[in-house]
Short mmCIF file of C-alpha atoms and ligand atoms in Angstrom, two decimals:
data_model
loop_
_atom_site.label_atom_id
_atom_site.label_comp_id
_atom_site.label_asym_id
_atom_site.label_seq_id
_atom_site.Cartn_x
_atom_site.Cartn_y
_atom_site.Cartn_z
CA UNK A 1 -30.92 3.64 52.47
CA UNK A 2 -27.73 2.24 51.15
CA UNK A 3 -25.36 4.20 49.21
CA UNK A 4 -22.89 2.03 46.99
CA UNK A 5 -20.81 4.88 45.64
CA UNK A 6 -19.15 7.65 47.67
CA UNK A 7 -15.71 9.09 48.38
CA UNK A 8 -15.38 9.35 52.12
CA UNK A 9 -11.72 8.30 52.81
CA UNK A 10 -9.08 11.08 53.42
CA UNK A 11 -6.27 12.03 50.96
CA UNK A 12 -6.75 9.06 48.50
CA UNK A 13 -8.30 10.76 45.55
CA UNK A 14 -10.43 13.94 44.77
CA UNK A 15 -12.62 13.27 47.89
CA UNK A 16 -12.11 14.69 51.41
CA UNK A 17 -8.74 15.85 52.74
CA UNK A 18 -9.10 15.24 56.35
CA UNK A 19 -10.66 12.87 58.79
CA UNK A 20 -12.81 15.52 60.21
CA UNK A 21 -14.53 15.94 56.67
CA UNK A 22 -14.93 12.12 56.46
CA UNK A 23 -16.57 12.07 59.88
CA UNK A 24 -18.75 15.09 59.00
CA UNK A 25 -19.91 13.25 55.79
CA UNK A 26 -20.73 10.13 57.57
CA UNK A 27 -22.83 11.92 60.23
CA UNK A 28 -24.65 13.87 57.38
CA UNK A 29 -25.30 10.47 55.67
CA UNK A 30 -26.62 8.93 58.90
CA UNK A 31 -28.92 11.72 59.57
CA UNK A 32 -30.26 11.40 56.09
CA UNK A 33 -31.12 7.65 56.84
CA UNK A 34 -28.20 5.96 55.10
CA UNK A 35 -27.21 2.93 57.02
CA UNK A 36 -24.32 1.51 54.66
CA UNK A 37 -21.88 3.37 52.47
CA UNK A 38 -19.45 2.01 50.05
CA UNK A 39 -16.31 3.92 50.06
CA UNK A 40 -15.07 3.98 46.40
CA UNK A 41 -11.83 5.54 45.86
CA UNK A 42 -10.60 6.06 42.35
CA UNK A 43 -8.45 3.77 40.44
CA UNK A 44 -7.09 5.53 37.48
CA UNK A 45 -4.04 6.99 35.97
CA UNK A 46 -4.00 9.58 38.62
CA UNK A 47 -4.77 7.74 41.71
CA UNK A 48 -3.14 4.47 42.65
CA UNK A 49 -5.61 1.90 44.37
CA UNK A 50 -3.75 -0.01 47.25
CA UNK A 51 -6.50 -2.39 48.64
CA UNK A 52 -5.03 -3.37 51.94
CA UNK A 53 -3.98 0.38 52.77
CA UNK A 54 -7.66 1.57 52.04
CA UNK A 55 -9.10 -1.31 53.89
CA UNK A 56 -7.02 -0.01 57.02
CA UNK A 57 -8.48 3.48 56.34
CA UNK A 58 -12.08 2.00 56.40
CA UNK A 59 -11.53 0.34 59.76
CA UNK A 60 -10.12 3.63 61.08
CA UNK A 61 -13.03 5.54 59.94
CA UNK A 62 -15.50 2.99 61.36
CA UNK A 63 -13.79 3.22 64.67
CA UNK A 64 -14.11 7.11 64.54
CA UNK A 65 -17.82 7.13 63.73
CA UNK A 66 -19.18 4.03 65.61
CA UNK A 67 -21.63 1.63 64.15
CA UNK A 68 -23.56 3.80 61.68
CA UNK A 69 -23.18 3.97 58.75
CA UNK A 70 -21.38 0.85 58.15
CA UNK A 71 -18.50 1.57 55.72
CA UNK A 72 -17.61 -1.03 52.97
CA UNK A 73 -14.80 -0.92 50.53
CA UNK A 74 -15.27 -0.77 46.85
CA UNK A 75 -13.59 1.10 44.10
CA UNK A 76 -14.41 3.68 41.42
CA UNK A 77 -12.85 1.46 38.66
CA UNK A 78 -11.79 3.33 35.63
CA UNK A 79 -12.32 1.32 32.50
CA UNK A 80 -8.84 1.43 30.96
CA UNK A 81 -7.08 -1.46 29.21
CA UNK A 82 -4.45 -1.65 32.22
CA UNK A 83 -7.08 -1.64 34.75
CA UNK A 84 -9.24 -4.41 33.13
CA UNK A 85 -6.08 -6.62 32.91
CA UNK A 86 -5.24 -6.10 36.52
CA UNK A 87 -8.96 -6.89 37.47
CA UNK A 88 -8.81 -10.02 35.42
CA UNK A 89 -5.63 -11.04 37.12
CA UNK A 90 -7.04 -10.15 40.51
CA UNK A 91 -10.79 -10.50 40.31
CA UNK A 92 -11.37 -9.55 44.00
CA UNK A 93 -9.04 -6.54 43.95
CA UNK A 94 -11.45 -3.86 42.90
CA UNK A 95 -15.08 -5.26 43.66
CA UNK A 96 -17.52 -4.11 46.40
CA UNK A 97 -16.40 -6.00 49.57
CA UNK A 98 -16.25 -9.63 48.67
CA UNK A 99 -19.01 -9.56 46.19
CA UNK A 100 -19.12 -9.96 42.40
CA UNK A 101 -20.12 -6.28 41.86
CA UNK A 102 -17.68 -3.88 40.30
CA UNK A 103 -18.30 0.02 39.93
CA UNK A 104 -17.03 0.96 36.54
CA UNK A 105 -16.71 4.67 35.17
CA UNK A 106 -15.88 5.44 31.72
CA UNK A 107 -13.59 8.06 30.11
CA UNK A 108 -15.24 11.29 29.16
CA UNK A 109 -13.27 11.27 25.91
CA UNK A 110 -13.56 7.85 24.26
CA UNK A 111 -15.61 4.82 24.77
CA UNK A 112 -14.31 1.94 22.67
CA UNK A 113 -16.82 0.06 20.56
CA UNK A 114 -15.48 -3.28 22.10
CA UNK A 115 -16.84 -2.15 25.48
CA UNK A 116 -19.34 -5.16 25.65
CA UNK A 117 -16.42 -7.50 25.04
CA UNK A 118 -14.71 -6.01 28.18
CA UNK A 119 -17.88 -6.42 30.15
CA UNK A 120 -17.96 -9.95 29.14
CA UNK A 121 -14.36 -10.75 30.16
CA UNK A 122 -15.05 -9.31 33.56
CA UNK A 123 -18.25 -11.24 33.69
CA UNK A 124 -16.47 -14.46 32.79
CA UNK A 125 -14.06 -13.84 35.58
CA UNK A 126 -16.87 -13.45 38.14
CA UNK A 127 -17.56 -9.72 38.03
CA UNK A 128 -20.76 -7.85 37.31
CA UNK A 129 -20.37 -4.51 36.00
CA UNK A 130 -22.20 -1.62 37.69
CA UNK A 131 -22.04 1.26 35.16
CA UNK A 132 -21.60 4.35 37.22
CA UNK A 133 -23.21 7.84 36.35
CA UNK A 134 -23.65 7.27 32.61
CA UNK A 135 -25.96 10.49 32.69
CA UNK A 136 -22.83 12.61 33.32
CA UNK A 137 -20.69 11.14 30.55
CA UNK A 138 -20.53 13.47 27.57
CA UNK A 139 -20.38 10.53 25.14
CA UNK A 140 -23.02 8.27 26.61
CA UNK A 141 -25.41 11.29 27.26
CA UNK A 142 -25.81 11.58 23.57
CA UNK A 143 -26.78 7.98 23.08
CA UNK A 144 -28.85 6.75 26.17
CA UNK A 145 -30.14 3.92 24.14
CA UNK A 146 -26.54 2.36 24.42
CA UNK A 147 -26.92 2.54 28.13
CA UNK A 148 -30.27 0.83 28.02
CA UNK A 149 -28.79 -1.88 25.79
CA UNK A 150 -26.03 -2.55 28.48
CA UNK A 151 -28.82 -2.96 31.03
CA UNK A 152 -30.45 -5.36 28.76
CA UNK A 153 -27.21 -7.44 28.48
CA UNK A 154 -27.07 -7.55 32.38
CA UNK A 155 -25.16 -4.48 33.37
CA UNK A 156 -26.47 -2.79 36.44
CA UNK A 157 -26.94 1.00 35.87
CA UNK A 158 -26.15 3.52 38.67
CA UNK A 159 -27.37 6.92 38.26
CA UNK A 160 -26.13 9.83 40.39
CA UNK A 161 -28.84 10.83 42.85
CA UNK A 162 -28.18 14.68 42.39
CA UNK A 163 -28.44 14.33 38.54
CA UNK A 164 -32.14 13.87 38.97
CA UNK A 165 -32.68 17.11 40.82
CA UNK A 166 -30.45 19.06 38.40
CA UNK A 167 -27.13 19.62 40.09
CA UNK A 168 -25.18 18.20 37.06
CA UNK A 169 -27.13 20.53 34.53
CA UNK A 170 -30.15 20.10 32.43
CA UNK A 171 -28.73 17.49 29.83
CA UNK A 172 -27.52 15.15 32.80
CA UNK A 173 -31.08 15.46 34.23
CA UNK A 174 -32.89 14.74 31.04
CA UNK A 175 -30.76 11.65 30.49
CA UNK A 176 -31.31 10.40 33.98
CA UNK A 177 -34.99 10.90 33.59
CA UNK A 178 -34.89 9.09 30.33
CA UNK A 179 -33.15 6.22 31.69
CA UNK A 180 -35.50 6.08 34.67
CA UNK A 181 -38.51 6.27 32.44
CA UNK A 182 -37.16 3.48 30.22
CA UNK A 183 -36.49 1.26 33.23
CA UNK A 184 -32.87 1.32 32.87
CA UNK A 185 -31.90 2.55 36.31
CA UNK A 186 -31.33 0.20 38.98
CA UNK A 187 -29.42 2.05 41.68
CA UNK A 188 -29.25 5.65 42.90
CA UNK A 189 -25.90 6.59 44.66
CA UNK A 190 -24.59 9.91 46.13
CA UNK A 191 -21.12 9.77 44.46
CA UNK A 192 -20.38 12.20 47.52
CA UNK A 193 -17.00 13.92 47.65
CA UNK A 194 -17.47 16.60 50.36
CA UNK A 195 -19.73 18.36 52.84
CA UNK A 196 -20.70 21.36 50.56
CA UNK A 197 -21.44 20.55 46.94
CA UNK A 198 -21.32 16.81 46.32
CA UNK A 199 -23.01 15.79 49.62
CA UNK A 200 -23.87 12.35 50.97
CA UNK A 201 -27.58 12.78 50.88
CA UNK A 202 -29.84 10.32 49.15
CA UNK A 203 -33.37 11.10 50.37
CA UNK A 204 -33.80 13.96 47.92
CA UNK A 205 -33.18 11.82 44.93
CA UNK A 206 -35.33 9.05 46.29
CA UNK A 207 -38.25 11.45 46.63
CA UNK A 208 -37.53 12.88 43.01
CA UNK A 209 -37.53 9.24 41.71
CA UNK A 210 -40.77 8.40 43.50
CA UNK A 211 -42.50 11.38 41.88
CA UNK A 212 -41.55 9.90 38.48
CA UNK A 213 -41.75 6.14 38.80
CA UNK A 214 -43.54 5.52 42.19
CA UNK A 215 -42.66 4.96 45.84
CA UNK A 216 -41.89 1.21 45.45
CA UNK A 217 -39.36 1.54 42.49
CA UNK A 218 -37.79 4.42 44.27
CA UNK A 219 -37.25 2.41 47.32
CA UNK A 220 -35.78 -0.40 45.20
CA UNK A 221 -33.28 1.97 43.83
CA UNK A 222 -31.97 3.15 47.26
CA UNK A 223 -32.86 0.21 49.38
CA UNK A 224 -33.56 -3.37 48.24
CA UNK A 225 -31.32 -3.33 45.00
CA UNK A 226 -28.21 -1.90 46.76
CA UNK A 227 -28.80 -4.26 49.77
CA UNK A 228 -28.76 -7.17 47.18
CA UNK A 229 -25.39 -5.78 45.90
CA UNK A 230 -23.92 -5.80 49.31
CA UNK A 231 -25.35 -9.39 50.01
CA UNK A 232 -23.90 -10.44 46.46
CA UNK A 233 -27.37 -11.55 45.32
CA UNK A 234 -29.15 -10.75 42.13
CA UNK A 235 -31.07 -7.62 42.14
CA UNK A 236 -34.74 -7.83 42.97
CA UNK A 237 -35.78 -4.98 40.75
CA UNK A 238 -34.19 -5.69 37.35
CA UNK A 239 -36.63 -5.08 34.61
CA UNK A 240 -36.24 -5.44 31.01
CA UNK A 241 -35.44 -1.78 29.84
CA UNK A 242 -37.96 -0.24 27.28
CA UNK A 243 -35.88 0.02 24.28
CA UNK A 244 -36.69 2.50 21.52
FE1 LIG B 301 -17.13 8.48 42.00
#
């Protein structure tokens, strides 16, 4: 399995605080069958994103853990005006590795109507938006149809694996299920932050997804689709969502 969204670098955001925890998280992931992990530190008002510095941390972590899992640098990119301007000026600064794919998280407090325009601008500058954990966003949760429409427009939708098993509460679980049933989920990821609560385990979510949409689609969500992202290729499983 491939996890495209995790927080496994020390002291750079609200993720782990020590190298010991980072290493323990990677060991847990490897035991779960995760072969690749995208380290996606936040870039927002609170956390500054310094790509060369973070790349150095990735290399150090890789040295500490050996070959598996392979660590790749990305960013949990907060969709703010300033961030979008910076990404447009530096299209390779926030994407996953050297690919076109950009993990984008939304504010919990407001989602501007001109969102589609921001997506288009990023797209025109060579970036494909991966909408992260919409099932946990209090605004989007009320309007999952809007998420499905973004999928129809070409956005990749990433749901938190543990949302499917109820860790984020009943409303998030229901929206995650709704999206899955409407063919509007393309990737499951851990969004792991620690070794206790938000853990780097994906197999449970894969099994939960398999019970809903079958083994083959579940495998696409944790294997072939995330692999295509790392290879900078179009996603093999990218159906038209079932819009209401
Ligand atoms: Fe995250």
